[in-house]
Amino acid sequence: MTLLAALQEATRRLAAGGVARPRLEAEVLLSRACNLTRPGLLARLEEGLAPAAAQFFWPAVDRRAAGYPLQYLTGHQEFMSLDFRVTPAVLIPRQDTEVVVEAVLERLHPDGEYTIADCGTGSGAIALSLAHYLPRARVYATDISPAALAVARQNARELGLAARVTFYQGDFLAPLQGLKFHALVANPPYIPAADLAGLPADVRWEPRLALDGGPDGLDAYRVLLPGGARLLRPGGLLALEIGCAQGQAVMSLAAATGAYRDRQILPDYAGRPRCFLAHRREE
Ligand code: GLN
């Protein structure tokens, strides 16, 4: 079978499975199977599909057609223009979260010698992109999942950031006690437990631990807002991703701590509220 025929058959199977861009995803999976770039693949469509490539390709096509995320099949997702490895042990980094990282970068000086925390780091998307774009910063990242931390550590090595990023296993802030931060950032699980069943198909394959925010979705904020106040330096920046219906609730929880000034909610590119920002009060 030629690579072209394989692409055509895969495109048909992916389309039948409801994949929105079946030809594109067929090309992505086939180039991964053949260890080629997409342009490299497209230049060789008359060549035959090697048995080893076929062995990866057809099961991958069928899993994708059944709704399994493309990124878990390729093992990669771009975030903040950096290449992150992903496995089913971590949430696939999202564009929504780039809004949070960009809000933080806008408020810090590129040469600042900051100490920054990322709580619930998953693939390391937030921690490592901040370390990359703030080359003098020191970053501490936590995750409760050892399997997620293994992915984050590998990403740190592959992005050349391992020397400035320290990973700790544990719940959100627990491993960070005794440290003081200029900024604390998190994309915590925030989906109300009862909504998990009704989520889009791709989310079903992602770690429940990364998504489940407890009965009202706010469990993590009840830990991060008061706990963050104890770990932030005076004036320090707190930046949290939130669900688009959680702005008011997170604002109230933040106000109730009495510890934050300049509390605000930023919209994402679609205008939905997606990021809570505040500064630790000085007193
Ligand atoms: N911090 C990671 C990300 O933003 C993981 C977040 C999570 O698992 N809730 O992609």
mmCIF file of C-alpha atoms and ligand atoms in Angstrom:
data_model
loop_
_atom_site.group_PDB
_atom_site.id
_atom_site.type_symbol
_atom_site.label_atom_id
_atom_site.label_comp_id
_atom_site.label_asym_id
_atom_site.label_seq_id
_atom_site.Cartn_x
_atom_site.Cartn_y
_atom_site.Cartn_z
ATOM 1 C CA MET A 1 0.000 0.000 0.000
ATOM 2 C CA THR A 2 1.322 3.482 -0.862
ATOM 3 C CA LEU A 3 1.450 6.269 1.675
ATOM 4 C CA LEU A 4 -1.161 8.085 -0.404
ATOM 5 C CA ALA A 5 -3.570 5.140 -0.238
ATOM 6 C CA ALA A 6 -2.937 4.839 3.517
ATOM 7 C CA LEU A 7 -3.748 8.526 3.931
ATOM 8 C CA GLN A 8 -6.953 8.194 1.954
ATOM 9 C CA GLU A 9 -8.133 5.169 3.935
ATOM 10 C CA ALA A 10 -7.216 6.829 7.252
ATOM 11 C CA THR A 11 -9.000 10.041 6.256
ATOM 12 C CA ARG A 12 -12.121 8.016 5.529
ATOM 13 C CA ARG A 13 -11.971 6.236 8.920
ATOM 14 C CA LEU A 14 -11.341 9.476 10.830
ATOM 15 C CA ALA A 15 -14.176 11.275 9.026
ATOM 16 C CA ALA A 16 -16.503 8.378 9.827
ATOM 17 C CA GLY A 17 -15.468 8.753 13.494
ATOM 18 C CA GLY A 18 -16.495 12.428 13.468
ATOM 19 C CA VAL A 19 -12.973 13.934 13.469
ATOM 20 C CA ALA A 20 -13.341 17.537 12.254
ATOM 21 C CA ARG A 21 -10.150 17.716 10.148
ATOM 22 C CA PRO A 22 -9.655 14.101 9.088
ATOM 23 C CA ARG A 23 -7.105 14.627 6.291
ATOM 24 C CA LEU A 24 -4.921 16.859 8.442
ATOM 25 C CA GLU A 25 -4.966 14.414 11.357
ATOM 26 C CA ALA A 26 -4.305 11.475 9.021
ATOM 27 C CA GLU A 27 -1.214 13.329 7.796
ATOM 28 C CA VAL A 28 -0.100 14.083 11.354
ATOM 29 C CA LEU A 29 -0.445 10.434 12.405
ATOM 30 C CA LEU A 30 1.178 9.059 9.253
ATOM 31 C CA SER A 31 4.143 11.404 9.495
ATOM 32 C CA ARG A 32 4.560 10.334 13.125
ATOM 33 C CA ALA A 33 4.325 6.654 12.090
ATOM 34 C CA CYS A 34 6.955 7.151 9.375
ATOM 35 C CA ASN A 35 9.145 9.427 11.469
ATOM 36 C CA LEU A 36 8.829 12.185 8.898
ATOM 37 C CA THR A 37 7.796 15.824 9.013
ATOM 38 C CA ARG A 38 4.487 16.560 7.295
ATOM 39 C CA PRO A 39 6.216 18.197 4.278
ATOM 40 C CA GLY A 40 8.566 15.195 4.201
ATOM 41 C CA LEU A 41 5.608 12.850 4.118
ATOM 42 C CA LEU A 42 3.817 14.798 1.410
ATOM 43 C CA ALA A 43 6.925 14.576 -0.780
ATOM 44 C CA ARG A 44 6.906 10.748 -0.581
ATOM 45 C CA LEU A 45 3.275 9.799 -1.126
ATOM 46 C CA GLU A 46 4.127 7.276 -3.883
ATOM 47 C CA GLU A 47 6.358 5.240 -1.558
ATOM 48 C CA GLY A 48 5.101 2.156 0.258
ATOM 49 C CA LEU A 49 3.911 2.031 3.886
ATOM 50 C CA ALA A 50 6.581 0.118 5.832
ATOM 51 C CA PRO A 51 5.346 -2.679 8.144
ATOM 52 C CA ALA A 52 6.717 -0.986 11.279
ATOM 53 C CA ALA A 53 4.967 2.258 10.374
ATOM 54 C CA ALA A 54 1.727 0.390 9.648
ATOM 55 C CA GLN A 55 1.922 -1.254 13.052
ATOM 56 C CA PHE A 56 1.748 2.158 14.739
ATOM 57 C CA PHE A 57 -0.471 3.840 12.185
ATOM 58 C CA TRP A 58 -3.622 1.721 11.885
ATOM 59 C CA PRO A 59 -4.259 1.233 15.615
ATOM 60 C CA ALA A 60 -3.613 4.950 16.110
ATOM 61 C CA VAL A 61 -6.108 5.860 13.382
ATOM 62 C CA ASP A 62 -8.733 3.597 14.896
ATOM 63 C CA ARG A 63 -8.203 4.969 18.417
ATOM 64 C CA ARG A 64 -8.403 8.524 17.110
ATOM 65 C CA ALA A 65 -11.594 7.651 15.196
ATOM 66 C CA ALA A 66 -12.989 6.440 18.537
ATOM 67 C CA GLY A 67 -12.312 9.860 20.096
ATOM 68 C CA TYR A 68 -8.912 9.306 21.730
ATOM 69 C CA PRO A 69 -6.965 12.627 21.698
ATOM 70 C CA LEU A 70 -4.529 13.139 18.827
ATOM 71 C CA GLN A 71 -1.921 14.559 21.215
ATOM 72 C CA TYR A 72 -1.775 11.333 23.249
ATOM 73 C CA LEU A 73 -1.129 9.437 20.001
ATOM 74 C CA THR A 74 1.602 11.762 18.764
ATOM 75 C CA GLY A 75 2.890 12.419 22.283
ATOM 76 C CA HIS A 76 3.225 16.154 21.636
ATOM 77 C CA GLN A 77 1.400 19.455 22.137
ATOM 78 C CA GLU A 78 2.657 22.955 21.452
ATOM 79 C CA PHE A 79 2.190 25.491 24.257
ATOM 80 C CA MET A 80 3.537 29.065 24.262
ATOM 81 C CA SER A 81 5.455 28.111 21.073
ATOM 82 C CA LEU A 82 7.308 25.358 22.949
ATOM 83 C CA ASP A 83 7.037 21.635 22.256
ATOM 84 C CA PHE A 84 5.681 19.656 25.217
ATOM 85 C CA ARG A 85 5.536 15.912 25.515
ATOM 86 C CA VAL A 86 2.211 14.641 26.765
ATOM 87 C CA THR A 87 0.976 11.259 27.937
ATOM 88 C CA PRO A 88 -2.423 10.219 29.311
ATOM 89 C CA ALA A 89 -0.985 11.006 32.769
ATOM 90 C CA VAL A 90 -1.250 14.738 32.070
ATOM 91 C CA LEU A 91 -3.828 17.238 30.886
ATOM 92 C CA ILE A 92 -3.181 18.339 27.301
ATOM 93 C CA PRO A 93 -2.069 21.996 27.610
ATOM 94 C CA ARG A 94 -4.722 24.391 26.290
ATOM 95 C CA GLN A 95 -4.771 27.801 24.643
ATOM 96 C CA ASP A 96 -6.908 29.045 27.557
ATOM 97 C CA THR A 97 -3.884 28.565 29.774
ATOM 98 C CA GLU A 98 -1.667 30.607 27.446
ATOM 99 C CA VAL A 99 -3.849 33.577 28.430
ATOM 100 C CA VAL A 100 -2.815 33.032 32.054
ATOM 101 C CA VAL A 101 0.888 32.668 31.220
ATOM 102 C CA GLU A 102 0.815 35.765 29.019
ATOM 103 C CA ALA A 103 -0.923 37.781 31.761
ATOM 104 C CA VAL A 104 1.883 36.808 34.139
ATOM 105 C CA LEU A 105 4.641 37.609 31.623
ATOM 106 C CA GLU A 106 3.094 41.044 30.964
ATOM 107 C CA ARG A 107 3.322 41.867 34.658
ATOM 108 C CA LEU A 108 6.894 40.714 35.275
ATOM 109 C CA HIS A 109 10.191 42.081 34.005
ATOM 110 C CA PRO A 110 11.896 39.731 31.510
ATOM 111 C CA ASP A 111 15.207 39.963 33.403
ATOM 112 C CA GLY A 112 13.742 39.704 36.892
ATOM 113 C CA GLU A 113 15.250 37.209 39.333
ATOM 114 C CA TYR A 114 11.883 35.918 40.435
ATOM 115 C CA THR A 115 10.909 32.903 42.458
ATOM 116 C CA ILE A 116 7.737 31.482 40.946
ATOM 117 C CA ALA A 117 5.441 28.577 41.813
ATOM 118 C CA ASP A 118 3.180 26.503 39.533
ATOM 119 C CA CYS A 119 0.763 24.340 41.507
ATOM 120 C CA GLY A 120 -0.608 21.273 39.750
ATOM 121 C CA THR A 121 1.917 21.469 36.942
ATOM 122 C CA GLY A 122 0.802 18.445 34.882
ATOM 123 C CA SER A 123 3.007 18.414 31.782
ATOM 124 C CA GLY A 124 4.878 21.406 33.216
ATOM 125 C CA ALA A 125 3.270 23.731 30.657
ATOM 126 C CA ILE A 126 2.993 26.774 32.936
ATOM 127 C CA ALA A 127 6.178 26.251 34.952
ATOM 128 C CA LEU A 128 8.380 25.570 31.945
ATOM 129 C CA SER A 129 7.029 28.292 29.698
ATOM 130 C CA LEU A 130 7.531 30.828 32.507
ATOM 131 C CA ALA A 131 11.067 29.534 33.047
ATOM 132 C CA HIS A 132 11.737 29.767 29.312
ATOM 133 C CA TYR A 133 10.463 33.330 28.875
ATOM 134 C CA LEU A 134 11.914 34.559 32.203
ATOM 135 C CA PRO A 135 15.502 33.326 31.859
ATOM 136 C CA ARG A 136 16.593 34.491 35.324
ATOM 137 C CA ALA A 137 13.595 33.118 37.192
ATOM 138 C CA ARG A 138 13.658 30.126 39.519
ATOM 139 C CA VAL A 139 10.514 28.014 39.273
ATOM 140 C CA TYR A 140 9.048 25.475 41.688
ATOM 141 C CA ALA A 141 6.341 23.168 40.410
ATOM 142 C CA THR A 142 4.172 20.707 42.286
ATOM 143 C CA ASP A 143 1.845 17.911 41.296
ATOM 144 C CA ILE A 144 0.143 15.257 43.327
ATOM 145 C CA SER A 145 0.632 12.704 40.541
ATOM 146 C CA PRO A 146 4.077 11.065 40.299
ATOM 147 C CA ALA A 147 3.274 10.004 36.716
ATOM 148 C CA ALA A 148 2.557 13.615 35.751
ATOM 149 C CA LEU A 149 5.785 14.770 37.399
ATOM 150 C CA ALA A 150 7.762 12.253 35.342
ATOM 151 C CA VAL A 151 6.372 13.881 32.178
ATOM 152 C CA ALA A 152 7.065 17.395 33.507
ATOM 153 C CA ARG A 153 10.656 16.451 34.423
ATOM 154 C CA GLN A 154 11.258 15.022 30.966
ATOM 155 C CA ASN A 155 9.897 18.229 29.428
ATOM 156 C CA ALA A 156 12.204 20.274 31.668
ATOM 157 C CA ARG A 157 15.212 18.296 30.415
ATOM 158 C CA GLU A 158 14.176 18.441 26.776
ATOM 159 C CA LEU A 159 13.528 22.182 26.933
ATOM 160 C CA GLY A 160 16.902 22.744 28.628
ATOM 161 C CA LEU A 161 15.276 24.164 31.765
ATOM 162 C CA ALA A 162 15.970 21.484 34.360
ATOM 163 C CA ALA A 163 18.568 23.583 36.202
ATOM 164 C CA ARG A 164 16.064 26.317 37.064
ATOM 165 C CA VAL A 165 12.914 24.298 37.684
ATOM 166 C CA THR A 166 12.408 22.141 40.771
ATOM 167 C CA PHE A 167 9.582 19.617 40.965
ATOM 168 C CA TYR A 168 7.917 18.389 44.136
ATOM 169 C CA GLN A 169 5.320 15.682 44.533
ATOM 170 C CA GLY A 170 2.420 16.750 46.707
ATOM 171 C CA ASP A 171 -0.881 18.581 46.926
ATOM 172 C CA PHE A 172 -0.862 22.111 45.375
ATOM 173 C CA LEU A 173 0.987 24.201 47.993
ATOM 174 C CA ALA A 174 1.894 21.534 50.507
ATOM 175 C CA PRO A 175 5.493 20.925 49.312
ATOM 176 C CA LEU A 176 6.240 24.665 49.115
ATOM 177 C CA GLN A 177 5.807 25.589 52.777
ATOM 178 C CA GLY A 178 8.645 27.815 53.976
ATOM 179 C CA LEU A 179 9.371 29.277 50.525
ATOM 180 C CA LYS A 180 8.328 32.799 49.447
ATOM 181 C CA PHE A 181 7.230 33.644 45.911
ATOM 182 C CA HIS A 182 7.047 36.677 43.666
ATOM 183 C CA ALA A 183 4.330 34.923 41.679
ATOM 184 C CA LEU A 184 2.108 31.924 42.149
ATOM 185 C CA VAL A 185 0.347 30.488 39.117
ATOM 186 C CA ALA A 186 -2.008 27.553 38.635
ATOM 187 C CA ASN A 187 -4.458 25.976 36.259
ATOM 188 C CA PRO A 188 -6.199 23.883 38.888
ATOM 189 C CA PRO A 189 -8.960 21.342 38.325
ATOM 190 C CA TYR A 190 -12.163 23.390 38.260
ATOM 191 C CA ILE A 191 -14.907 21.311 36.699
ATOM 192 C CA PRO A 192 -17.828 20.568 39.046
ATOM 193 C CA ALA A 193 -17.749 16.804 39.651
ATOM 194 C CA ALA A 194 -21.312 16.347 38.390
ATOM 195 C CA ASP A 195 -20.434 17.987 35.033
ATOM 196 C CA LEU A 196 -17.559 15.594 34.269
ATOM 197 C CA ALA A 197 -19.803 13.047 32.583
ATOM 198 C CA GLY A 198 -21.196 15.601 30.118
ATOM 199 C CA LEU A 199 -17.872 16.988 28.884
ATOM 200 C CA PRO A 200 -16.724 16.863 25.236
ATOM 201 C CA ALA A 201 -15.440 13.453 24.169
ATOM 202 C CA ASP A 202 -11.724 14.306 24.180
ATOM 203 C CA VAL A 203 -11.751 15.408 27.827
ATOM 204 C CA ARG A 204 -13.020 11.960 28.837
ATOM 205 C CA TRP A 205 -9.542 10.544 28.201
ATOM 206 C CA GLU A 206 -7.712 13.097 30.316
ATOM 207 C CA PRO A 207 -6.806 12.498 33.972
ATOM 208 C CA ARG A 208 -9.810 13.014 36.235
ATOM 209 C CA LEU A 209 -7.435 14.377 38.878
ATOM 210 C CA ALA A 210 -6.599 17.250 36.498
ATOM 211 C CA LEU A 211 -10.253 18.165 35.953
ATOM 212 C CA ASP A 212 -12.382 17.355 39.007
ATOM 213 C CA GLY A 213 -12.841 20.489 41.102
ATOM 214 C CA GLY A 214 -15.135 18.915 43.701
ATOM 215 C CA PRO A 215 -18.899 19.429 44.160
ATOM 216 C CA ASP A 216 -18.996 23.048 42.912
ATOM 217 C CA GLY A 217 -15.670 23.052 41.045
ATOM 218 C CA LEU A 218 -14.110 25.463 43.539
ATOM 219 C CA ASP A 219 -12.237 23.124 45.895
ATOM 220 C CA ALA A 220 -8.824 24.108 44.539
ATOM 221 C CA TYR A 221 -9.494 27.847 44.938
ATOM 222 C CA ARG A 222 -10.457 27.283 48.582
ATOM 223 C CA VAL A 223 -6.917 25.942 49.072
ATOM 224 C CA LEU A 224 -4.973 28.193 46.693
ATOM 225 C CA LEU A 225 -6.425 31.584 47.712
ATOM 226 C CA PRO A 226 -5.792 31.450 51.469
ATOM 227 C CA GLY A 227 -2.706 29.232 51.111
ATOM 228 C CA GLY A 228 -1.233 31.404 48.362
ATOM 229 C CA ALA A 229 -1.540 34.456 50.592
ATOM 230 C CA ARG A 230 0.855 32.797 53.050
ATOM 231 C CA LEU A 231 3.442 31.928 50.400
ATOM 232 C CA LEU A 232 3.401 35.127 48.338
ATOM 233 C CA ARG A 233 5.724 38.003 49.124
ATOM 234 C CA PRO A 234 4.066 41.363 49.788
ATOM 235 C CA GLY A 235 2.954 42.644 46.371
ATOM 236 C CA GLY A 236 3.372 39.170 44.866
ATOM 237 C CA LEU A 237 1.215 38.135 41.922
ATOM 238 C CA LEU A 238 -1.413 35.401 42.039
ATOM 239 C CA ALA A 239 -2.713 34.164 38.660
ATOM 240 C CA LEU A 240 -5.251 31.366 38.461
ATOM 241 C CA GLU A 241 -7.091 29.921 35.512
ATOM 242 C CA ILE A 242 -10.832 29.674 36.226
ATOM 243 C CA GLY A 243 -13.851 28.121 34.576
ATOM 244 C CA CYS A 244 -15.863 30.639 32.553
ATOM 245 C CA ALA A 245 -18.766 30.577 35.042
ATOM 246 C CA GLN A 246 -16.569 30.938 38.141
ATOM 247 C CA GLY A 247 -15.505 34.600 38.036
ATOM 248 C CA GLN A 248 -17.878 35.876 40.713
ATOM 249 C CA ALA A 249 -17.335 32.937 43.042
ATOM 250 C CA VAL A 250 -13.526 33.155 42.820
ATOM 251 C CA MET A 251 -13.647 36.942 43.315
ATOM 252 C CA SER A 252 -15.706 36.428 46.495
ATOM 253 C CA LEU A 253 -13.389 33.723 47.820
ATOM 254 C CA ALA A 254 -10.422 36.026 47.188
ATOM 255 C CA ALA A 255 -12.114 38.991 48.876
ATOM 256 C CA ALA A 256 -12.962 36.833 51.881
ATOM 257 C CA THR A 257 -9.274 36.117 52.551
ATOM 258 C CA GLY A 258 -8.669 39.879 53.006
ATOM 259 C CA ALA A 259 -5.181 39.242 51.644
ATOM 260 C CA TYR A 260 -5.363 40.487 48.045
ATOM 261 C CA ARG A 261 -5.574 43.857 46.335
ATOM 262 C CA ASP A 262 -6.229 44.703 42.662
ATOM 263 C CA ARG A 263 -8.384 41.642 42.171
ATOM 264 C CA GLN A 264 -9.520 41.223 38.600
ATOM 265 C CA ILE A 265 -10.811 38.747 36.059
ATOM 266 C CA LEU A 266 -9.312 38.732 32.566
ATOM 267 C CA PRO A 267 -11.164 37.431 29.509
ATOM 268 C CA ASP A 268 -9.684 34.951 27.038
ATOM 269 C CA TYR A 269 -9.544 35.612 23.281
ATOM 270 C CA ALA A 270 -13.197 34.613 22.984
ATOM 271 C CA GLY A 271 -14.175 37.161 25.663
ATOM 272 C CA ARG A 272 -14.995 34.557 28.322
ATOM 273 C CA PRO A 273 -13.674 35.157 31.860
ATOM 274 C CA ARG A 274 -10.746 32.737 32.217
ATOM 275 C CA CYS A 275 -8.112 34.180 34.519
ATOM 276 C CA PHE A 276 -8.170 35.550 38.073
ATOM 277 C CA LEU A 277 -5.369 37.961 38.940
ATOM 278 C CA ALA A 278 -4.517 39.707 42.191
ATOM 279 C CA HIS A 279 -1.596 41.020 44.229
ATOM 280 C CA ARG A 280 -0.748 40.045 47.793
ATOM 281 C CA ARG A 281 -1.397 42.994 50.066
ATOM 282 C CA GLU A 282 1.692 44.625 51.541
ATOM 283 C CA GLU A 283 0.663 44.764 55.196
HETATM 284 N N1 GLN B 1 -0.749 23.105 34.584
HETATM 285 C C1 GLN B 1 -1.073 22.150 33.577
HETATM 286 C C2 GLN B 1 -1.694 22.840 32.381
HETATM 287 O O1 GLN B 1 -2.076 23.960 32.466
HETATM 288 C C3 GLN B 1 -1.988 21.068 34.122
HETATM 289 C C4 GLN B 1 -3.271 21.612 34.659
HETATM 290 C C5 GLN B 1 -4.138 20.526 35.245
HETATM 291 O O2 GLN B 1 -3.805 19.351 35.202
HETATM 292 N N2 GLN B 1 -5.269 20.929 35.783
HETATM 293 O O3 GLN B 1 -1.799 22.277 31.324
#
